[in-house]
mmCIF file of C-alpha atoms and ligand atoms in Angstrom:
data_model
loop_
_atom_site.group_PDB
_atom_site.id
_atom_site.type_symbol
_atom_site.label_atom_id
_atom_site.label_comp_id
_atom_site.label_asym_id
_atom_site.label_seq_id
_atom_site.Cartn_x
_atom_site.Cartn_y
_atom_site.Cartn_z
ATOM 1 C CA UNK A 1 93.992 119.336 92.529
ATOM 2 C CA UNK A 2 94.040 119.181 96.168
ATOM 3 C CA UNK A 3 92.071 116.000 98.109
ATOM 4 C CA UNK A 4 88.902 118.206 99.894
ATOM 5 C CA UNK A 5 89.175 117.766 103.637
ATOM 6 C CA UNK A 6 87.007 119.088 106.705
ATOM 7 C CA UNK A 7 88.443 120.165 110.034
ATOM 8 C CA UNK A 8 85.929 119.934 112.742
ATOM 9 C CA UNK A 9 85.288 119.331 116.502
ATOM 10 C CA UNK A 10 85.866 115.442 116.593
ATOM 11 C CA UNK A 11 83.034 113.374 117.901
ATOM 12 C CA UNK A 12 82.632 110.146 119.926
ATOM 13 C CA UNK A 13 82.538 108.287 116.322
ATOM 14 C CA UNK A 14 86.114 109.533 115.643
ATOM 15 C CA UNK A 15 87.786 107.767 119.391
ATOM 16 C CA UNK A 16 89.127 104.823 117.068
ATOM 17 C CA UNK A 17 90.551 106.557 114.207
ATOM 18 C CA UNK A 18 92.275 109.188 116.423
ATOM 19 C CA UNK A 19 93.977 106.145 117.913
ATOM 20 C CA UNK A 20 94.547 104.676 114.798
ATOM 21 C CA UNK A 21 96.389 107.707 113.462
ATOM 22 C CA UNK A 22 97.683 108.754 116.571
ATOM 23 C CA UNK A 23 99.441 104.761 116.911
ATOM 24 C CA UNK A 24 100.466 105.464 113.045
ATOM 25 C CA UNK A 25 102.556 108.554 113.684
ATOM 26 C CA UNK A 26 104.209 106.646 116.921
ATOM 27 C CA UNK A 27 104.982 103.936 114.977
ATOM 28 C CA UNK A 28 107.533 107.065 113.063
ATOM 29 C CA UNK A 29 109.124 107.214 116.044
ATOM 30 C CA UNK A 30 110.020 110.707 115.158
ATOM 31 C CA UNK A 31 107.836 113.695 115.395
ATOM 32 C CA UNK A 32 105.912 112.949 118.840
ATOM 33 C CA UNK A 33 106.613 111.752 121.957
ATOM 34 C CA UNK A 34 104.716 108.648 122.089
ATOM 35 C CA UNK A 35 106.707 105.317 121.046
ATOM 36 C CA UNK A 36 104.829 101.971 120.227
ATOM 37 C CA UNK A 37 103.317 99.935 121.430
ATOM 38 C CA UNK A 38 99.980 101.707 121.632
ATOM 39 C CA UNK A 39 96.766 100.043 123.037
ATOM 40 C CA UNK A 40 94.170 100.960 120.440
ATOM 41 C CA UNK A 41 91.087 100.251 121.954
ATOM 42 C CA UNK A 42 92.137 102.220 125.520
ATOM 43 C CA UNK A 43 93.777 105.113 123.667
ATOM 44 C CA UNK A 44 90.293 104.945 121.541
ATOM 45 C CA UNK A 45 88.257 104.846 124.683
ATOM 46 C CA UNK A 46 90.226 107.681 126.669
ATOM 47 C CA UNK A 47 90.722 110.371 124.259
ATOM 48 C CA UNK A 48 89.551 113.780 125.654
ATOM 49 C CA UNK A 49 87.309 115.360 122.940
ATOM 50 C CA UNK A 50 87.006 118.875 124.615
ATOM 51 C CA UNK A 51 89.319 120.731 122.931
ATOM 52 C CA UNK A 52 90.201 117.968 120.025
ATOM 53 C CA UNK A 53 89.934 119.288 116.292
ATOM 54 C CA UNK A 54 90.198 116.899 113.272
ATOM 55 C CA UNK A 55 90.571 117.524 109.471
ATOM 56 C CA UNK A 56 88.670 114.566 107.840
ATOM 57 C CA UNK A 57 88.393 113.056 104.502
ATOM 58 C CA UNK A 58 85.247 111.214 104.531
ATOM 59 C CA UNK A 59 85.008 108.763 107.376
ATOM 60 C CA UNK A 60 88.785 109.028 107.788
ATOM 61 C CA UNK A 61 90.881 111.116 110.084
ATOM 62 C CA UNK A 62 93.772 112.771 109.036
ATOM 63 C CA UNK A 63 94.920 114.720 111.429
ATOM 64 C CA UNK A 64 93.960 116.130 114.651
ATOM 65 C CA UNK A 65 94.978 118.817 117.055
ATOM 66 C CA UNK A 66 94.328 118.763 120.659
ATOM 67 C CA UNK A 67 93.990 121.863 122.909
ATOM 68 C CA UNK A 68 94.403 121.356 126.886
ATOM 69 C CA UNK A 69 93.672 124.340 128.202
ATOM 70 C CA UNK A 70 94.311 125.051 132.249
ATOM 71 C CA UNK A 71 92.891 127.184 134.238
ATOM 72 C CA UNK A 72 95.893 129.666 134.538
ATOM 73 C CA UNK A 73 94.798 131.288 131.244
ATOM 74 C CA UNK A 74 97.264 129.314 128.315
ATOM 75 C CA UNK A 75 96.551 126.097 126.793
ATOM 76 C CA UNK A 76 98.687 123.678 125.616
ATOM 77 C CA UNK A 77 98.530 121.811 122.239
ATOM 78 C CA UNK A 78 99.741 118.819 120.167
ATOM 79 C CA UNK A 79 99.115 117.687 116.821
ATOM 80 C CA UNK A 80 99.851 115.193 113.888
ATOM 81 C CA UNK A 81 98.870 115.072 110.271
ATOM 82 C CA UNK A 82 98.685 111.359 108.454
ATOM 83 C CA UNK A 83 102.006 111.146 106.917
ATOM 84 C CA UNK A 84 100.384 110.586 102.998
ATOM 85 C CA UNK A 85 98.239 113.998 103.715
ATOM 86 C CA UNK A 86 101.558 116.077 105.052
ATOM 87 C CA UNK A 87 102.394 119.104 102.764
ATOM 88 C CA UNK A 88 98.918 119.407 101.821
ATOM 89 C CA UNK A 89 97.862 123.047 104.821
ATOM 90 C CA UNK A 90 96.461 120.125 106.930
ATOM 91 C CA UNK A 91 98.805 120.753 109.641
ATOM 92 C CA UNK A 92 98.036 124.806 108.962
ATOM 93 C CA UNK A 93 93.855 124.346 108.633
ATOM 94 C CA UNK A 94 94.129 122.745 112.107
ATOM 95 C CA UNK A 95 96.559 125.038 114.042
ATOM 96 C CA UNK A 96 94.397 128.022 112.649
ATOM 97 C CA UNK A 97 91.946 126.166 114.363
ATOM 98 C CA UNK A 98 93.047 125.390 117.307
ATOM 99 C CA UNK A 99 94.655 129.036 117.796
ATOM 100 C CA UNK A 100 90.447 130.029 116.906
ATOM 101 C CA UNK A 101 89.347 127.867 119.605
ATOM 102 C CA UNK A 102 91.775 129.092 121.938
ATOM 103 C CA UNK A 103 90.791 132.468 121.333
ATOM 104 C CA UNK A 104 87.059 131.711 121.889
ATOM 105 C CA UNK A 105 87.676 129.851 125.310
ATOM 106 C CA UNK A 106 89.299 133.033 126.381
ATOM 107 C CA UNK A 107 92.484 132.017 126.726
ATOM 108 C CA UNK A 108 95.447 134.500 126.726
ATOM 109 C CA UNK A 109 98.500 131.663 125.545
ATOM 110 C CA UNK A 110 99.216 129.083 123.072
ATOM 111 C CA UNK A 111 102.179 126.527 124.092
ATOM 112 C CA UNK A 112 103.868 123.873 122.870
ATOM 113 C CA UNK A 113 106.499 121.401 123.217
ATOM 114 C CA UNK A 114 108.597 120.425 119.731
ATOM 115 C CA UNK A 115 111.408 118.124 119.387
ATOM 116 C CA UNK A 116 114.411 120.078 118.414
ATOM 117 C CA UNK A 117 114.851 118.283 115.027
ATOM 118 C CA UNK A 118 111.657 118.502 113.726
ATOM 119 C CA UNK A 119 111.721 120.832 110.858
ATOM 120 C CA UNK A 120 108.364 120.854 109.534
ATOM 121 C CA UNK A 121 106.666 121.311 112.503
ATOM 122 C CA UNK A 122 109.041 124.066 113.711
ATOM 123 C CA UNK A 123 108.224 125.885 110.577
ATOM 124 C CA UNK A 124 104.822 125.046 110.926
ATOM 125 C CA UNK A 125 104.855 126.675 114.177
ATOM 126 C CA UNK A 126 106.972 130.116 113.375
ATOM 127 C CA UNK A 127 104.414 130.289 110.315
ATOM 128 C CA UNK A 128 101.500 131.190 112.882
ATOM 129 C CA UNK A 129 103.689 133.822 115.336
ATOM 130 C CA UNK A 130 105.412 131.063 117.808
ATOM 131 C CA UNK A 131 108.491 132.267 118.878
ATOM 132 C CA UNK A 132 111.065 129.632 120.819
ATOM 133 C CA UNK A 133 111.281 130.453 124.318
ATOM 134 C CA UNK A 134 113.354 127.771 125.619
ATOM 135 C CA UNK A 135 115.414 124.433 125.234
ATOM 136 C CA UNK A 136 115.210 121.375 127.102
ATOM 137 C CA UNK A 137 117.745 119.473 127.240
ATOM 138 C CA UNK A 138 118.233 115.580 126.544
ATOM 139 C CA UNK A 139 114.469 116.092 128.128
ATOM 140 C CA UNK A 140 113.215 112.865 126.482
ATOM 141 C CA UNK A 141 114.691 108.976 126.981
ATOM 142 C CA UNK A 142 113.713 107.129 123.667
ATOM 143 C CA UNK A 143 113.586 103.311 123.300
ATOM 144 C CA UNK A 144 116.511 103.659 121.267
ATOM 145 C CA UNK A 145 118.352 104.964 124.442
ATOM 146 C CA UNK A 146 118.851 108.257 122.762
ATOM 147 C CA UNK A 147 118.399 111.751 124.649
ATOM 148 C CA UNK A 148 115.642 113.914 122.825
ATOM 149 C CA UNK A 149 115.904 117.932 122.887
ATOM 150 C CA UNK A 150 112.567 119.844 123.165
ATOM 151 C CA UNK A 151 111.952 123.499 122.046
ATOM 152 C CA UNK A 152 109.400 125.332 124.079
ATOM 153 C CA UNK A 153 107.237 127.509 122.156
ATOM 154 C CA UNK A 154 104.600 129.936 123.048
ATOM 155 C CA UNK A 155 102.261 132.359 120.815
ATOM 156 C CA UNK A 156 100.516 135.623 122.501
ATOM 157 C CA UNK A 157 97.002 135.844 121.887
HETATM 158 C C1 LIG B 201 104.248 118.933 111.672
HETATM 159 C C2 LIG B 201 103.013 118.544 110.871
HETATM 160 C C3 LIG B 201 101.789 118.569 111.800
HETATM 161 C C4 LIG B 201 102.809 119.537 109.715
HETATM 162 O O1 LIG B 201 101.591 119.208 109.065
HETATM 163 P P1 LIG B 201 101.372 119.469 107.485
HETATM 164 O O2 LIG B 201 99.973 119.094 107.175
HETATM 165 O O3 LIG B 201 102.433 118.778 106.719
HETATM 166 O O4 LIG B 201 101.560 121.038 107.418
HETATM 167 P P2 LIG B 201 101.222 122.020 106.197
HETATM 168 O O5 LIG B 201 101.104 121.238 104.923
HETATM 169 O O6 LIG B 201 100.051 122.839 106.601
HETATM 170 O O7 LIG B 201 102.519 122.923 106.149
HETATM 171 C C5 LIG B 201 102.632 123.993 107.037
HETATM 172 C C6 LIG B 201 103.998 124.621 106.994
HETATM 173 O O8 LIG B 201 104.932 123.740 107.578
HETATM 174 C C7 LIG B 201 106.170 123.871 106.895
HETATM 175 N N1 LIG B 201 106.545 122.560 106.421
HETATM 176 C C8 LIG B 201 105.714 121.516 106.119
HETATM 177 N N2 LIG B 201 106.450 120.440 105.798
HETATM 178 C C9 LIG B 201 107.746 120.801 105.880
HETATM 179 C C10 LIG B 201 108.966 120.127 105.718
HETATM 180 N N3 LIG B 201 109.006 118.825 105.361
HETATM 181 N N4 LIG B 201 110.112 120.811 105.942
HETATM 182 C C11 LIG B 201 110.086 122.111 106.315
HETATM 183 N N5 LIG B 201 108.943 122.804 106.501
HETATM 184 C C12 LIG B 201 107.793 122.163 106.283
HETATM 185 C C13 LIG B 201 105.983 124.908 105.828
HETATM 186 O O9 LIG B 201 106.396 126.151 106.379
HETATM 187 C C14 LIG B 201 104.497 124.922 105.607
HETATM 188 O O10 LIG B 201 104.000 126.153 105.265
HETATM 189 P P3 LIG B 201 103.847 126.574 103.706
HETATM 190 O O11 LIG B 201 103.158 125.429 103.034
HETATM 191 O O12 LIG B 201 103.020 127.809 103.773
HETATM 192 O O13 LIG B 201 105.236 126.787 103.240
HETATM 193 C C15 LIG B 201 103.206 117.123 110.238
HETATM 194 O O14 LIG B 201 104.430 117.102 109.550
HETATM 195 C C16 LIG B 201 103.165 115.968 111.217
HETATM 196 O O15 LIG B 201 102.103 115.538 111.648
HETATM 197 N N6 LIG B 201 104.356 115.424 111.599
HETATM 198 C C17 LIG B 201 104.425 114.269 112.473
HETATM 199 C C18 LIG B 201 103.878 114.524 113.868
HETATM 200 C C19 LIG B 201 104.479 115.769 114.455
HETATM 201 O O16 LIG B 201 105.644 116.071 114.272
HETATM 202 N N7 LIG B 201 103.645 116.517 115.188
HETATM 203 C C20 LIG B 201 104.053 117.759 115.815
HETATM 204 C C21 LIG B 201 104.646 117.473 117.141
HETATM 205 S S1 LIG B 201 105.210 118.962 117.952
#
């Protein structure tokens, strides 16, 4: 049976365990563009909450999406699931409801940023209507020295 979880507007009580997961998922050095080290307690302290959704499981966080929107009409988002709850329609409860809130803050345009090998999240992605509408190319220096394509994504709303 599935482990229950609840995606919600994150509160001021979930700064430390966004950081927490957020530093996990860098520590992967793989699906975001982040890299340790991380300083939990500023991360923690300057998270933007407008526009960040969670899926919990009691008092822990399991993934969150964030939604930036700007003032030219699209918004922007990034996300990561806990890597024991991937596989699970985490990723999918919280990109239905990000794409929700976008909707209701009248926005016209969902983007995105993806690294070129990341498979699940590309799926992910395609799953809910984004189609690829660009490349970047060797956009990101990692610690390892190695040069890190992006795909640029975008959904119509
Ligand atoms: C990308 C990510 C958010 C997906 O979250 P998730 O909770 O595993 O997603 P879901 O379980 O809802 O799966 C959604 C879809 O993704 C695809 N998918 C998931 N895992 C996959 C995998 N390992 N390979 C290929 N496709 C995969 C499937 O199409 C799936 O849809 P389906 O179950 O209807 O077939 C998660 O893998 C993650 O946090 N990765 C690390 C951080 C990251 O890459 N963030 C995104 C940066 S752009």
């Amino acid at each position: 049976m599935p482990s229950p979880f609840e995606v919600r507007p994150a509160r001021d009580v979930d700064r430390r365990p966004l950081a927490l997961l957020f530093a996990a998922v860098a520590e992967e050095r793989d699906g975001i563009a982040t890299e340790p080290p991380i300083d939990l307690e500023s991360r923690a302290a300057s998270w933007t909450l407008d526009g960040t959704t969670v899926a919990a499981s009691g008092a822990e966080i399991v993934g969150s999406v964030h939604l930036d929107s700007s003032p030219h009409g699209f918004g922007e988002i990034g996300m990561a699931v806990a890597r024991e709850w991937r596989g699970r329609g985490v990723g999918s409860a919280l990109l239905e409801a990000a794409i929700e809130d976008a909707r209701a803050r009248g926005l016209h345009k969902v983007i995105l940023s993806v690294f070129a090998h990341n498979a699940a999240a590309l799926a992910l992605y395609r799953k809910y209507g984004f189609v690829e509408e660009g490349r970047r190319v060797k956009q990101y220096r990692r610690t390892s020295g190695e040069l890190w394509d992006t795909i640029e994504m975008g959904l119509l709303l």
